[in-house]
Every structure is written in structure tokens, then in C-alpha cells.
């Protein structure tokens, strides 16, 4: 459990390094051990098979060719196979010996010594390896009787061959070379492990680092691995996940901002509604109180209220103002209703303004106001014709109402780049800068006494603003 925990805490680069070097080292050692132990057996089988084939070919040549050079043929065989060769007749006369110039007795003696020498080496090898002696594993002796065509007599070919002699020397060399082999294996294993771990682990480490950044909502870095392998596909998937997550977070953030704005707007709207209701209560209470007082005075014939005709007219005038105020309130309620939809059409603004000025001529003449009208012909806009007409009527009427007698009312309408500009100006009237933005609020009046003789209810310009805000909502103005 301890080592398992330790291994789990090792990073991927070190894991790949250790696994790779272990695989290379184990593979090399297994191959080396198999080479050391199995090579002698395979080599013995191979050499024995090869020598037996060459012996058969040599005997066949001696049997079939009477012109053959026996010495040259057997010398080549001896040199090629590193063997002791003796060719003699049935009577014991030596025809050929690997060592030239030996008598029959000497040749037979040397062959015996060669057998003993090989047996001793085999004994030493068997003792060192703690294996039972098997002479056949160390030496191969072949005797072939055949009819030598050149001499036309039966002969015996004696061959003594040690296939294991060279293998033993090779095994010793392999054993001596073992430390170098281990060192080379370790060096190659370390280099291969470093390269392999770098190739395999580096992309995974980068993917891990990018994933950590994504987990912290940092989407600045991207993976750029190309190809169709698993790492490239994983990189593409992570990039897509990062993009989708970033997009979702941005959409969520925008939605939250929009929600906050909507909540804030709703709060402001609710605040305005409360203020509006408070102001309406005051605006309605005042004329009702006036009418009630006048009617009550007339009922009880109190003081000046005995003149009922006079105060009935005043009551009617106050009721008309009250009716006008209620009408404006109902109109605002209609405009601010979410279900209210604009009737969008192409509107001739020039014609509307001319009609409004014509309808207001009585009030203009009443104050002897001079009108200066500069309107470009046939200026069209898109909007709700009735609402635009209502808004412009309120503005122009407001300019007339607050103008002093014998002043000027100036109207300019012209195209300005991609928009239409309408300027309504009245002379002789002045509004302080800090109050200009206030005049579009509901029930706001510059004249603080709120006397109906000097002004209206304070809803005229507020209705204008409401109408234009409705058109802005539909991206018209």
C-alpha cells in the first residue's frame, strides 16, 4: 500500500521514464541470458548438421571421382571444419592424415590425444556448469567405410570434430562482455527513456496545465497539437470544451448583467410608480378639495358662495381640469402598458407639424405670437402617427403656453446626415440649465406654486418623453 501510494504520487514524466528503462533493461537481459544459454545448443545442432552433410559430400566425391586430389580435398575439409581427419585402408595403411608425415602409429596416437584433450575440456566445462558429462556434446567422431575409386579399394574415413570448442570460447566472451553489455543497455535505456518520456509525457503535462487553467476559468491558452492521433483529438476536444465553456460563461455573465439591469429598471420603475401615485394623489386631492369647499359653501349659503352662478362656473372649470388630468393619467397608463403595441407606418413629419400649427392658431393669435416656420418639404419618418402627433402637439403647445405676448415661436425641420432634426424655440422664456432635464419628469413644474392659471398638470412633457422612449424600444428613434 505504501509503495502504491508513492507510485501514484509520481508525475507522468517520471512514470514513463521508469517504465521505459525497466522494459528496455529487462528485455536486454532476457535476450542476453537466452543468447548465453541457448546459443551453444543451437550452434551444436547447426554445426553437426553441416559437418555431416559435408562428410557425406566428401565421401560421395571420393567414391565417384578417381581423378580427385585426395590431399587437397581433405585439407580443405580439415581447414574448413577445424577437424582431425584420417583416411586409411582396411589393412590399416594411412592414405591421408591431417598432420603430414606421420606414420600410422603416430597418426592414430595423435587422434587418441585429440580425443583425450577434448574430453578433458568437456569434463572441465561439465564440472563448472555442474552438469553430467556427455562426451557426444563436446566431440563428434565419424567413421565412414567406402570404396575409394582412385585406389579401387575399401577405405575408412575417420573424422574427429569438436563443434563446442568455438562455442565455449564464444560463451566465455559473452560472459566477459556482460558488464559492458549492461552498461550499454543502461545508457541506451536511459536515453531512450528520456526521449520517449519527453515525447509522450510533454503533451500530457501541457494538457494538464491547460486543463488546470480552464478549471480556474482562464481561457487565454490553447492547445495546438496537430494530427489525428489520440493526443491531437484530446487537444481538440479540450479546446472545444474551453471555447464552449468560455462562451457559456460570457453568455451567463451577459444574462446576469441584463438581469441586473432589468431588476434595476424595475426598481426605478417601481419607484417612479410610487412617486407617480403620490403625486397623483396630491394633484387629484387639490381640485377635489376646492370643488368640495365651493359646493359646501353654496349649499349652506356661506359668505361669497351665495353667488352660486359664479362658483358653479369655477367648479365646472376645476372639474374640466380634473377631467383633463384624469385623461392624461389614463393615457400614460395605456402607453406604459406592456401589451401596448405601436402602429408603425411611414409618417409625413412636415405635414403633421403644419397641421399642428394650424390647429394652435387660436392660442398663437391670442398671445399675438409671431411664428417663424422653416420646414423642408416631404420629410418622412417611420413611427406611430397618432403618438408622434400627440408628442409634437404637447411640445408646440408647451412653447406657446409659456411664451410671453408678442414673442416669437420658431420651428425648424431639416435632414441632418442620417437623421431628422426638429428645433422648437420660443423667445422671452428661460429655463435654468439644472432644470432642463427635470422638465421631462412627471408632474414637474418650474412654477412651484402649481397654479393652473400659469401652467398645466406637469404631465405634458412627461408624455412626450414616454412616447419617444417607446419608439426607442422598437429601435425607431
PDB file of C-alpha atoms in Angstrom, residues 111-382:
ATOM      1  CA  UNK A 111      43.889 -38.808 -32.848  1.00  0.00           C
ATOM      2  CA  UNK A 112      43.738 -40.501 -29.442  1.00  0.00           C
ATOM      3  CA  UNK A 113      45.398 -37.480 -27.807  1.00  0.00           C
ATOM      4  CA  UNK A 114      42.959 -35.139 -29.556  1.00  0.00           C
ATOM      5  CA  UNK A 115      40.074 -37.175 -28.178  1.00  0.00           C
ATOM      6  CA  UNK A 116      41.574 -37.052 -24.681  1.00  0.00           C
ATOM      7  CA  UNK A 117      42.163 -33.310 -24.895  1.00  0.00           C
ATOM      8  CA  UNK A 118      38.583 -32.661 -25.944  1.00  0.00           C
ATOM      9  CA  UNK A 119      37.331 -34.987 -23.217  1.00  0.00           C
ATOM     10  CA  UNK A 120      39.321 -33.052 -20.596  1.00  0.00           C
ATOM     11  CA  UNK A 121      37.895 -29.738 -21.776  1.00  0.00           C
ATOM     12  CA  UNK A 122      34.442 -31.254 -21.754  1.00  0.00           C
ATOM     13  CA  UNK A 123      34.996 -32.545 -18.213  1.00  0.00           C
ATOM     14  CA  UNK A 124      36.041 -29.080 -17.053  1.00  0.00           C
ATOM     15  CA  UNK A 125      33.061 -27.478 -18.715  1.00  0.00           C
ATOM     16  CA  UNK A 126      30.680 -30.074 -17.316  1.00  0.00           C
ATOM     17  CA  UNK A 127      32.160 -29.707 -13.830  1.00  0.00           C
ATOM     18  CA  UNK A 128      31.971 -25.898 -13.938  1.00  0.00           C
ATOM     19  CA  UNK A 129      28.404 -25.986 -15.141  1.00  0.00           C
ATOM     20  CA  UNK A 130      27.659 -28.836 -12.712  1.00  0.00           C
ATOM     21  CA  UNK A 131      26.192 -30.977 -15.453  1.00  0.00           C
ATOM     22  CA  UNK A 132      26.769 -34.716 -16.122  1.00  0.00           C
ATOM     23  CA  UNK A 133      29.471 -35.439 -18.681  1.00  0.00           C
ATOM     24  CA  UNK A 134      28.216 -36.041 -22.173  1.00  0.00           C
ATOM     25  CA  UNK A 135      31.102 -36.623 -24.496  1.00  0.00           C
ATOM     26  CA  UNK A 136      28.863 -36.501 -27.508  1.00  0.00           C
ATOM     27  CA  UNK A 137      28.052 -32.886 -26.670  1.00  0.00           C
ATOM     28  CA  UNK A 138      31.737 -31.953 -26.852  1.00  0.00           C
ATOM     29  CA  UNK A 139      33.073 -34.171 -29.640  1.00  0.00           C
ATOM     30  CA  UNK A 140      31.781 -35.742 -32.802  1.00  0.00           C
ATOM     31  CA  UNK A 141      33.616 -38.827 -34.169  1.00  0.00           C
ATOM     32  CA  UNK A 142      32.528 -40.220 -37.517  1.00  0.00           C
ATOM     33  CA  UNK A 143      33.841 -43.348 -39.237  1.00  0.00           C
ATOM     34  CA  UNK A 144      32.789 -43.988 -42.818  1.00  0.00           C
ATOM     35  CA  UNK A 145      33.602 -47.126 -44.807  1.00  0.00           C
ATOM     36  CA  UNK A 146      33.507 -46.607 -48.553  1.00  0.00           C
ATOM     37  CA  UNK A 147      35.179 -47.740 -51.741  1.00  0.00           C
ATOM     38  CA  UNK A 148      37.864 -45.261 -52.739  1.00  0.00           C
ATOM     39  CA  UNK A 149      37.632 -45.157 -56.504  1.00  0.00           C
ATOM     40  CA  UNK A 150      41.072 -43.733 -57.030  1.00  0.00           C
ATOM     41  CA  UNK A 151      42.734 -46.701 -55.271  1.00  0.00           C
ATOM     42  CA  UNK A 152      39.945 -49.111 -56.131  1.00  0.00           C
ATOM     43  CA  UNK A 153      39.848 -50.463 -52.617  1.00  0.00           C
ATOM     44  CA  UNK A 154      37.755 -50.197 -49.476  1.00  0.00           C
ATOM     45  CA  UNK A 155      38.873 -47.479 -47.065  1.00  0.00           C
ATOM     46  CA  UNK A 156      37.852 -45.969 -43.762  1.00  0.00           C
ATOM     47  CA  UNK A 157      37.472 -42.230 -43.228  1.00  0.00           C
ATOM     48  CA  UNK A 158      37.873 -41.231 -39.583  1.00  0.00           C
ATOM     49  CA  UNK A 159      36.832 -37.689 -38.618  1.00  0.00           C
ATOM     50  CA  UNK A 160      37.005 -36.281 -35.099  1.00  0.00           C
ATOM     51  CA  UNK A 161      35.340 -32.913 -34.718  1.00  0.00           C
ATOM     52  CA  UNK A 162      34.598 -30.727 -31.685  1.00  0.00           C
ATOM     53  CA  UNK A 163      31.678 -28.416 -32.530  1.00  0.00           C
ATOM     54  CA  UNK A 164      31.564 -26.997 -28.989  1.00  0.00           C
ATOM     55  CA  UNK A 165      35.101 -25.682 -28.814  1.00  0.00           C
ATOM     56  CA  UNK A 166      34.338 -22.394 -30.587  1.00  0.00           C
ATOM     57  CA  UNK A 167      31.008 -22.119 -28.784  1.00  0.00           C
ATOM     58  CA  UNK A 168      32.697 -22.364 -25.381  1.00  0.00           C
ATOM     59  CA  UNK A 169      35.054 -19.608 -26.370  1.00  0.00           C
ATOM     60  CA  UNK A 170      32.134 -17.557 -27.571  1.00  0.00           C
ATOM     61  CA  UNK A 171      30.263 -18.171 -24.285  1.00  0.00           C
ATOM     62  CA  UNK A 172      33.321 -17.006 -22.346  1.00  0.00           C
ATOM     63  CA  UNK A 173      33.485 -13.874 -24.463  1.00  0.00           C
ATOM     64  CA  UNK A 174      29.771 -13.245 -23.932  1.00  0.00           C
ATOM     65  CA  UNK A 175      30.269 -13.628 -20.170  1.00  0.00           C
ATOM     66  CA  UNK A 176      33.242 -11.274 -20.199  1.00  0.00           C
ATOM     67  CA  UNK A 177      31.271  -8.786 -22.250  1.00  0.00           C
ATOM     68  CA  UNK A 178      28.341  -8.832 -19.774  1.00  0.00           C
ATOM     69  CA  UNK A 179      29.382  -5.687 -17.767  1.00  0.00           C
ATOM     70  CA  UNK A 180      29.809  -3.707 -20.977  1.00  0.00           C
ATOM     71  CA  UNK A 181      26.509  -5.058 -22.245  1.00  0.00           C
ATOM     72  CA  UNK A 182      24.750  -3.978 -19.040  1.00  0.00           C
ATOM     73  CA  UNK A 183      26.341  -0.517 -19.219  1.00  0.00           C
ATOM     74  CA  UNK A 184      25.423  -0.050 -22.873  1.00  0.00           C
ATOM     75  CA  UNK A 185      21.889  -1.289 -22.162  1.00  0.00           C
ATOM     76  CA  UNK A 186      21.511   1.172 -19.293  1.00  0.00           C
ATOM     77  CA  UNK A 187      22.843   4.080 -21.359  1.00  0.00           C
ATOM     78  CA  UNK A 188      20.607   3.260 -24.309  1.00  0.00           C
ATOM     79  CA  UNK A 189      17.686   2.632 -21.941  1.00  0.00           C
ATOM     80  CA  UNK A 190      18.177   5.965 -20.168  1.00  0.00           C
ATOM     81  CA  UNK A 191      18.494   7.918 -23.431  1.00  0.00           C
ATOM     82  CA  UNK A 192      15.509   6.132 -24.951  1.00  0.00           C
ATOM     83  CA  UNK A 193      13.515   6.660 -21.756  1.00  0.00           C
ATOM     84  CA  UNK A 194      14.312  10.377 -21.646  1.00  0.00           C
ATOM     85  CA  UNK A 195      13.354  10.843 -25.298  1.00  0.00           C
ATOM     86  CA  UNK A 196      10.260   8.667 -25.036  1.00  0.00           C
ATOM     87  CA  UNK A 197       9.101  10.273 -21.793  1.00  0.00           C
ATOM     88  CA  UNK A 198       9.624  13.721 -23.306  1.00  0.00           C
ATOM     89  CA  UNK A 199       7.698  12.799 -26.456  1.00  0.00           C
ATOM     90  CA  UNK A 200       4.834  11.096 -24.602  1.00  0.00           C
ATOM     91  CA  UNK A 201       4.692  12.993 -21.311  1.00  0.00           C
ATOM     92  CA  UNK A 202       5.249  16.579 -22.503  1.00  0.00           C
ATOM     93  CA  UNK A 203       1.916  16.804 -24.363  1.00  0.00           C
ATOM     94  CA  UNK A 204       0.109  15.269 -21.394  1.00  0.00           C
ATOM     95  CA  UNK A 205       1.803  17.713 -18.995  1.00  0.00           C
ATOM     96  CA  UNK A 206       0.804  20.658 -21.219  1.00  0.00           C
ATOM     97  CA  UNK A 207      -2.741  19.318 -21.497  1.00  0.00           C
ATOM     98  CA  UNK A 208      -2.828  19.011 -17.695  1.00  0.00           C
ATOM     99  CA  UNK A 209      -1.583  22.602 -17.247  1.00  0.00           C
ATOM    100  CA  UNK A 210      -4.123  23.983 -19.723  1.00  0.00           C
ATOM    101  CA  UNK A 211      -6.887  21.975 -18.028  1.00  0.00           C
ATOM    102  CA  UNK A 212      -5.916  23.492 -14.654  1.00  0.00           C
ATOM    103  CA  UNK A 213      -6.165  26.973 -16.182  1.00  0.00           C
ATOM    104  CA  UNK A 214      -9.570  26.143 -17.643  1.00  0.00           C
ATOM    105  CA  UNK A 215     -10.668  24.920 -14.203  1.00  0.00           C
ATOM    106  CA  UNK A 216      -9.695  28.393 -12.904  1.00  0.00           C
ATOM    107  CA  UNK A 217     -11.698  29.972 -15.785  1.00  0.00           C
ATOM    108  CA  UNK A 218      -8.546  31.130 -17.572  1.00  0.00           C
ATOM    109  CA  UNK A 219      -9.142  30.614 -21.292  1.00  0.00           C
ATOM    110  CA  UNK A 220      -6.117  32.515 -22.649  1.00  0.00           C
ATOM    111  CA  UNK A 221      -4.033  29.484 -23.711  1.00  0.00           C
ATOM    112  CA  UNK A 222      -4.985  26.943 -26.348  1.00  0.00           C
ATOM    113  CA  UNK A 223      -3.580  23.527 -27.296  1.00  0.00           C
ATOM    114  CA  UNK A 224      -2.041  23.432 -30.778  1.00  0.00           C
ATOM    115  CA  UNK A 225      -1.275  19.752 -31.394  1.00  0.00           C
ATOM    116  CA  UNK A 226      -1.950  18.718 -34.990  1.00  0.00           C
ATOM    117  CA  UNK A 227      -2.714  15.302 -36.438  1.00  0.00           C
ATOM    118  CA  UNK A 228      -5.209  12.502 -35.967  1.00  0.00           C
ATOM    119  CA  UNK A 229      -3.722  10.650 -33.008  1.00  0.00           C
ATOM    120  CA  UNK A 230      -5.379  10.435 -29.597  1.00  0.00           C
ATOM    121  CA  UNK A 231      -3.389  13.355 -28.130  1.00  0.00           C
ATOM    122  CA  UNK A 232      -4.378  15.636 -31.017  1.00  0.00           C
ATOM    123  CA  UNK A 233      -8.013  14.547 -30.703  1.00  0.00           C
ATOM    124  CA  UNK A 234      -7.904  15.114 -26.933  1.00  0.00           C
ATOM    125  CA  UNK A 235      -6.388  18.567 -27.520  1.00  0.00           C
ATOM    126  CA  UNK A 236      -9.156  19.422 -29.992  1.00  0.00           C
ATOM    127  CA  UNK A 237     -11.812  18.260 -27.527  1.00  0.00           C
ATOM    128  CA  UNK A 238     -10.297  20.344 -24.709  1.00  0.00           C
ATOM    129  CA  UNK A 239     -10.102  23.411 -26.975  1.00  0.00           C
ATOM    130  CA  UNK A 240     -13.753  22.952 -27.944  1.00  0.00           C
ATOM    131  CA  UNK A 241     -14.722  22.451 -24.304  1.00  0.00           C
ATOM    132  CA  UNK A 242     -12.758  25.595 -23.355  1.00  0.00           C
ATOM    133  CA  UNK A 243     -14.455  27.611 -26.125  1.00  0.00           C
ATOM    134  CA  UNK A 244     -17.937  26.370 -25.236  1.00  0.00           C
ATOM    135  CA  UNK A 245     -17.355  26.933 -21.519  1.00  0.00           C
ATOM    136  CA  UNK A 246     -15.995  30.429 -22.152  1.00  0.00           C
ATOM    137  CA  UNK A 247     -18.938  31.217 -24.421  1.00  0.00           C
ATOM    138  CA  UNK A 248     -21.417  29.874 -21.853  1.00  0.00           C
ATOM    139  CA  UNK A 249     -19.806  31.884 -19.055  1.00  0.00           C
ATOM    140  CA  UNK A 250     -19.841  35.037 -21.190  1.00  0.00           C
ATOM    141  CA  UNK A 251     -23.491  34.451 -22.083  1.00  0.00           C
ATOM    142  CA  UNK A 252     -24.276  33.818 -18.426  1.00  0.00           C
ATOM    143  CA  UNK A 253     -22.398  36.987 -17.437  1.00  0.00           C
ATOM    144  CA  UNK A 254     -24.272  38.989 -20.080  1.00  0.00           C
ATOM    145  CA  UNK A 255     -27.520  37.447 -18.900  1.00  0.00           C
ATOM    146  CA  UNK A 256     -26.678  38.363 -15.299  1.00  0.00           C
ATOM    147  CA  UNK A 257     -25.844  41.916 -16.356  1.00  0.00           C
ATOM    148  CA  UNK A 258     -29.092  42.122 -18.299  1.00  0.00           C
ATOM    149  CA  UNK A 259     -30.946  40.663 -15.339  1.00  0.00           C
ATOM    150  CA  UNK A 260     -29.347  43.198 -13.004  1.00  0.00           C
ATOM    151  CA  UNK A 261     -30.246  45.987 -15.408  1.00  0.00           C
ATOM    152  CA  UNK A 262     -33.796  44.687 -15.674  1.00  0.00           C
ATOM    153  CA  UNK A 263     -34.040  44.451 -11.890  1.00  0.00           C
ATOM    154  CA  UNK A 264     -32.643  47.963 -11.554  1.00  0.00           C
ATOM    155  CA  UNK A 265     -35.046  49.237 -14.194  1.00  0.00           C
ATOM    156  CA  UNK A 266     -37.890  47.504 -12.409  1.00  0.00           C
ATOM    157  CA  UNK A 267     -36.813  49.116  -9.145  1.00  0.00           C
ATOM    158  CA  UNK A 268     -36.638  52.509 -10.802  1.00  0.00           C
ATOM    159  CA  UNK A 269     -39.975  51.912 -12.453  1.00  0.00           C
ATOM    160  CA  UNK A 270     -41.494  50.868  -9.147  1.00  0.00           C
ATOM    161  CA  UNK A 271     -40.009  53.937  -7.505  1.00  0.00           C
ATOM    162  CA  UNK A 272     -41.431  56.115 -10.256  1.00  0.00           C
ATOM    163  CA  UNK A 273     -44.793  54.440  -9.845  1.00  0.00           C
ATOM    164  CA  UNK A 274     -44.815  55.146  -6.125  1.00  0.00           C
ATOM    165  CA  UNK A 275     -43.785  58.748  -6.738  1.00  0.00           C
ATOM    166  CA  UNK A 276     -46.336  58.979  -9.512  1.00  0.00           C
ATOM    167  CA  UNK A 277     -49.105  57.665  -7.261  1.00  0.00           C
ATOM    168  CA  UNK A 278     -48.076  60.051  -4.510  1.00  0.00           C
ATOM    169  CA  UNK A 279     -48.124  62.993  -6.919  1.00  0.00           C
ATOM    170  CA  UNK A 280     -51.412  61.875  -8.487  1.00  0.00           C
ATOM    171  CA  UNK A 281     -52.954  61.715  -5.041  1.00  0.00           C
ATOM    172  CA  UNK A 282     -51.848  65.283  -4.409  1.00  0.00           C
ATOM    173  CA  UNK A 283     -52.920  66.509  -7.862  1.00  0.00           C
ATOM    174  CA  UNK A 284     -56.346  64.898  -7.517  1.00  0.00           C
ATOM    175  CA  UNK A 285     -56.793  65.890  -3.915  1.00  0.00           C
ATOM    176  CA  UNK A 286     -56.325  69.598  -4.549  1.00  0.00           C
ATOM    177  CA  UNK A 287     -59.110  70.135  -7.129  1.00  0.00           C
ATOM    178  CA  UNK A 288     -61.450  67.796  -5.258  1.00  0.00           C
ATOM    179  CA  UNK A 289     -60.889  69.791  -2.063  1.00  0.00           C
ATOM    180  CA  UNK A 290     -61.536  73.039  -3.950  1.00  0.00           C
ATOM    181  CA  UNK A 291     -64.730  71.738  -5.521  1.00  0.00           C
ATOM    182  CA  UNK A 292     -65.948  70.284  -2.220  1.00  0.00           C
ATOM    183  CA  UNK A 293     -65.359  73.557  -0.405  1.00  0.00           C
ATOM    184  CA  UNK A 294     -67.153  75.585  -3.043  1.00  0.00           C
ATOM    185  CA  UNK A 295     -70.119  73.196  -3.228  1.00  0.00           C
ATOM    186  CA  UNK A 296     -70.378  73.042   0.563  1.00  0.00           C
ATOM    187  CA  UNK A 297     -70.308  76.871   0.768  1.00  0.00           C
ATOM    188  CA  UNK A 298     -73.011  77.101  -1.843  1.00  0.00           C
ATOM    189  CA  UNK A 299     -75.196  74.559  -0.041  1.00  0.00           C
ATOM    190  CA  UNK A 300     -75.009  76.467   3.264  1.00  0.00           C
ATOM    191  CA  UNK A 301     -75.052  79.952   1.641  1.00  0.00           C
ATOM    192  CA  UNK A 302     -71.812  80.890   3.381  1.00  0.00           C
ATOM    193  CA  UNK A 303     -70.431  84.346   2.590  1.00  0.00           C
ATOM    194  CA  UNK A 304     -69.385  84.872  -1.046  1.00  0.00           C
ATOM    195  CA  UNK A 305     -70.562  81.386  -2.018  1.00  0.00           C
ATOM    196  CA  UNK A 306     -74.122  82.751  -2.072  1.00  0.00           C
ATOM    197  CA  UNK A 307     -73.292  83.799  -5.614  1.00  0.00           C
ATOM    198  CA  UNK A 308     -73.862  80.299  -6.894  1.00  0.00           C
ATOM    199  CA  UNK A 309     -73.619  81.107 -10.593  1.00  0.00           C
ATOM    200  CA  UNK A 310     -70.093  82.414 -10.188  1.00  0.00           C
ATOM    201  CA  UNK A 311     -68.849  79.447  -8.138  1.00  0.00           C
ATOM    202  CA  UNK A 312     -70.676  76.877 -10.225  1.00  0.00           C
ATOM    203  CA  UNK A 313     -68.651  78.121 -13.191  1.00  0.00           C
ATOM    204  CA  UNK A 314     -65.470  77.830 -11.113  1.00  0.00           C
ATOM    205  CA  UNK A 315     -66.460  74.302 -10.086  1.00  0.00           C
ATOM    206  CA  UNK A 316     -67.049  73.404 -13.733  1.00  0.00           C
ATOM    207  CA  UNK A 317     -63.648  74.839 -14.688  1.00  0.00           C
ATOM    208  CA  UNK A 318     -61.973  72.864 -11.907  1.00  0.00           C
ATOM    209  CA  UNK A 319     -63.834  69.707 -12.983  1.00  0.00           C
ATOM    210  CA  UNK A 320     -62.612  70.263 -16.555  1.00  0.00           C
ATOM    211  CA  UNK A 321     -59.040  70.487 -15.284  1.00  0.00           C
ATOM    212  CA  UNK A 322     -59.633  67.377 -13.225  1.00  0.00           C
ATOM    213  CA  UNK A 323     -61.062  65.606 -16.248  1.00  0.00           C
ATOM    214  CA  UNK A 324     -58.038  66.643 -18.317  1.00  0.00           C
ATOM    215  CA  UNK A 325     -55.681  65.359 -15.603  1.00  0.00           C
ATOM    216  CA  UNK A 326     -57.519  62.031 -15.341  1.00  0.00           C
ATOM    217  CA  UNK A 327     -57.436  61.727 -19.125  1.00  0.00           C
ATOM    218  CA  UNK A 328     -53.667  62.278 -19.176  1.00  0.00           C
ATOM    219  CA  UNK A 329     -53.177  59.745 -16.381  1.00  0.00           C
ATOM    220  CA  UNK A 330     -55.249  57.166 -18.257  1.00  0.00           C
ATOM    221  CA  UNK A 331     -53.272  57.933 -21.428  1.00  0.00           C
ATOM    222  CA  UNK A 332     -49.981  57.387 -19.612  1.00  0.00           C
ATOM    223  CA  UNK A 333     -51.276  54.156 -18.129  1.00  0.00           C
ATOM    224  CA  UNK A 334     -52.155  52.989 -21.631  1.00  0.00           C
ATOM    225  CA  UNK A 335     -48.727  53.912 -23.023  1.00  0.00           C
ATOM    226  CA  UNK A 336     -46.830  52.237 -20.202  1.00  0.00           C
ATOM    227  CA  UNK A 337     -48.767  49.013 -20.507  1.00  0.00           C
ATOM    228  CA  UNK A 338     -46.516  46.136 -21.697  1.00  0.00           C
ATOM    229  CA  UNK A 339     -49.252  44.933 -24.072  1.00  0.00           C
ATOM    230  CA  UNK A 340     -49.402  48.248 -25.905  1.00  0.00           C
ATOM    231  CA  UNK A 341     -48.032  47.989 -29.446  1.00  0.00           C
ATOM    232  CA  UNK A 342     -47.068  50.753 -31.809  1.00  0.00           C
ATOM    233  CA  UNK A 343     -48.766  51.038 -35.176  1.00  0.00           C
ATOM    234  CA  UNK A 344     -45.665  51.622 -37.285  1.00  0.00           C
ATOM    235  CA  UNK A 345     -46.141  53.400 -40.607  1.00  0.00           C
ATOM    236  CA  UNK A 346     -44.463  55.916 -42.888  1.00  0.00           C
ATOM    237  CA  UNK A 347     -45.297  59.377 -41.498  1.00  0.00           C
ATOM    238  CA  UNK A 348     -45.005  62.746 -43.261  1.00  0.00           C
ATOM    239  CA  UNK A 349     -43.464  64.829 -40.479  1.00  0.00           C
ATOM    240  CA  UNK A 350     -43.663  68.084 -42.436  1.00  0.00           C
ATOM    241  CA  UNK A 351     -47.407  67.754 -42.941  1.00  0.00           C
ATOM    242  CA  UNK A 352     -48.046  66.838 -39.275  1.00  0.00           C
ATOM    243  CA  UNK A 353     -46.239  69.953 -37.999  1.00  0.00           C
ATOM    244  CA  UNK A 354     -48.121  72.205 -40.397  1.00  0.00           C
ATOM    245  CA  UNK A 355     -51.442  70.750 -39.183  1.00  0.00           C
ATOM    246  CA  UNK A 356     -50.481  71.190 -35.526  1.00  0.00           C
ATOM    247  CA  UNK A 357     -49.523  74.862 -36.044  1.00  0.00           C
ATOM    248  CA  UNK A 358     -52.805  75.406 -37.873  1.00  0.00           C
ATOM    249  CA  UNK A 359     -54.808  73.861 -35.002  1.00  0.00           C
ATOM    250  CA  UNK A 360     -52.943  76.008 -32.430  1.00  0.00           C
ATOM    251  CA  UNK A 361     -53.584  79.278 -34.365  1.00  0.00           C
ATOM    252  CA  UNK A 362     -56.202  80.448 -31.860  1.00  0.00           C
ATOM    253  CA  UNK A 363     -53.731  80.319 -28.947  1.00  0.00           C
ATOM    254  CA  UNK A 364     -50.981  81.850 -31.111  1.00  0.00           C
ATOM    255  CA  UNK A 365     -53.227  84.780 -32.100  1.00  0.00           C
ATOM    256  CA  UNK A 366     -54.448  85.153 -28.520  1.00  0.00           C
ATOM    257  CA  UNK A 367     -50.920  85.995 -27.395  1.00  0.00           C
ATOM    258  CA  UNK A 368     -50.024  87.797 -30.620  1.00  0.00           C
ATOM    259  CA  UNK A 369     -47.071  85.459 -31.106  1.00  0.00           C
ATOM    260  CA  UNK A 370     -45.067  85.634 -34.341  1.00  0.00           C
ATOM    261  CA  UNK A 371     -44.323  82.250 -35.907  1.00  0.00           C
ATOM    262  CA  UNK A 372     -41.218  81.569 -37.967  1.00  0.00           C
ATOM    263  CA  UNK A 373     -41.563  78.193 -39.656  1.00  0.00           C
ATOM    264  CA  UNK A 374     -38.753  76.647 -41.722  1.00  0.00           C
ATOM    265  CA  UNK A 375     -39.749  73.154 -42.823  1.00  0.00           C
ATOM    266  CA  UNK A 376     -38.134  71.075 -45.502  1.00  0.00           C
ATOM    267  CA  UNK A 377     -40.666  69.525 -47.827  1.00  0.00           C
ATOM    268  CA  UNK A 378     -41.694  65.904 -47.653  1.00  0.00           C
ATOM    269  CA  UNK A 379     -39.645  64.656 -44.682  1.00  0.00           C
ATOM    270  CA  UNK A 380     -40.768  61.159 -43.781  1.00  0.00           C
ATOM    271  CA  UNK A 381     -40.090  59.052 -40.691  1.00  0.00           C
ATOM    272  CA  UNK A 382     -41.346  55.672 -39.514  1.00  0.00           C
TER     273      UNK A 382
END
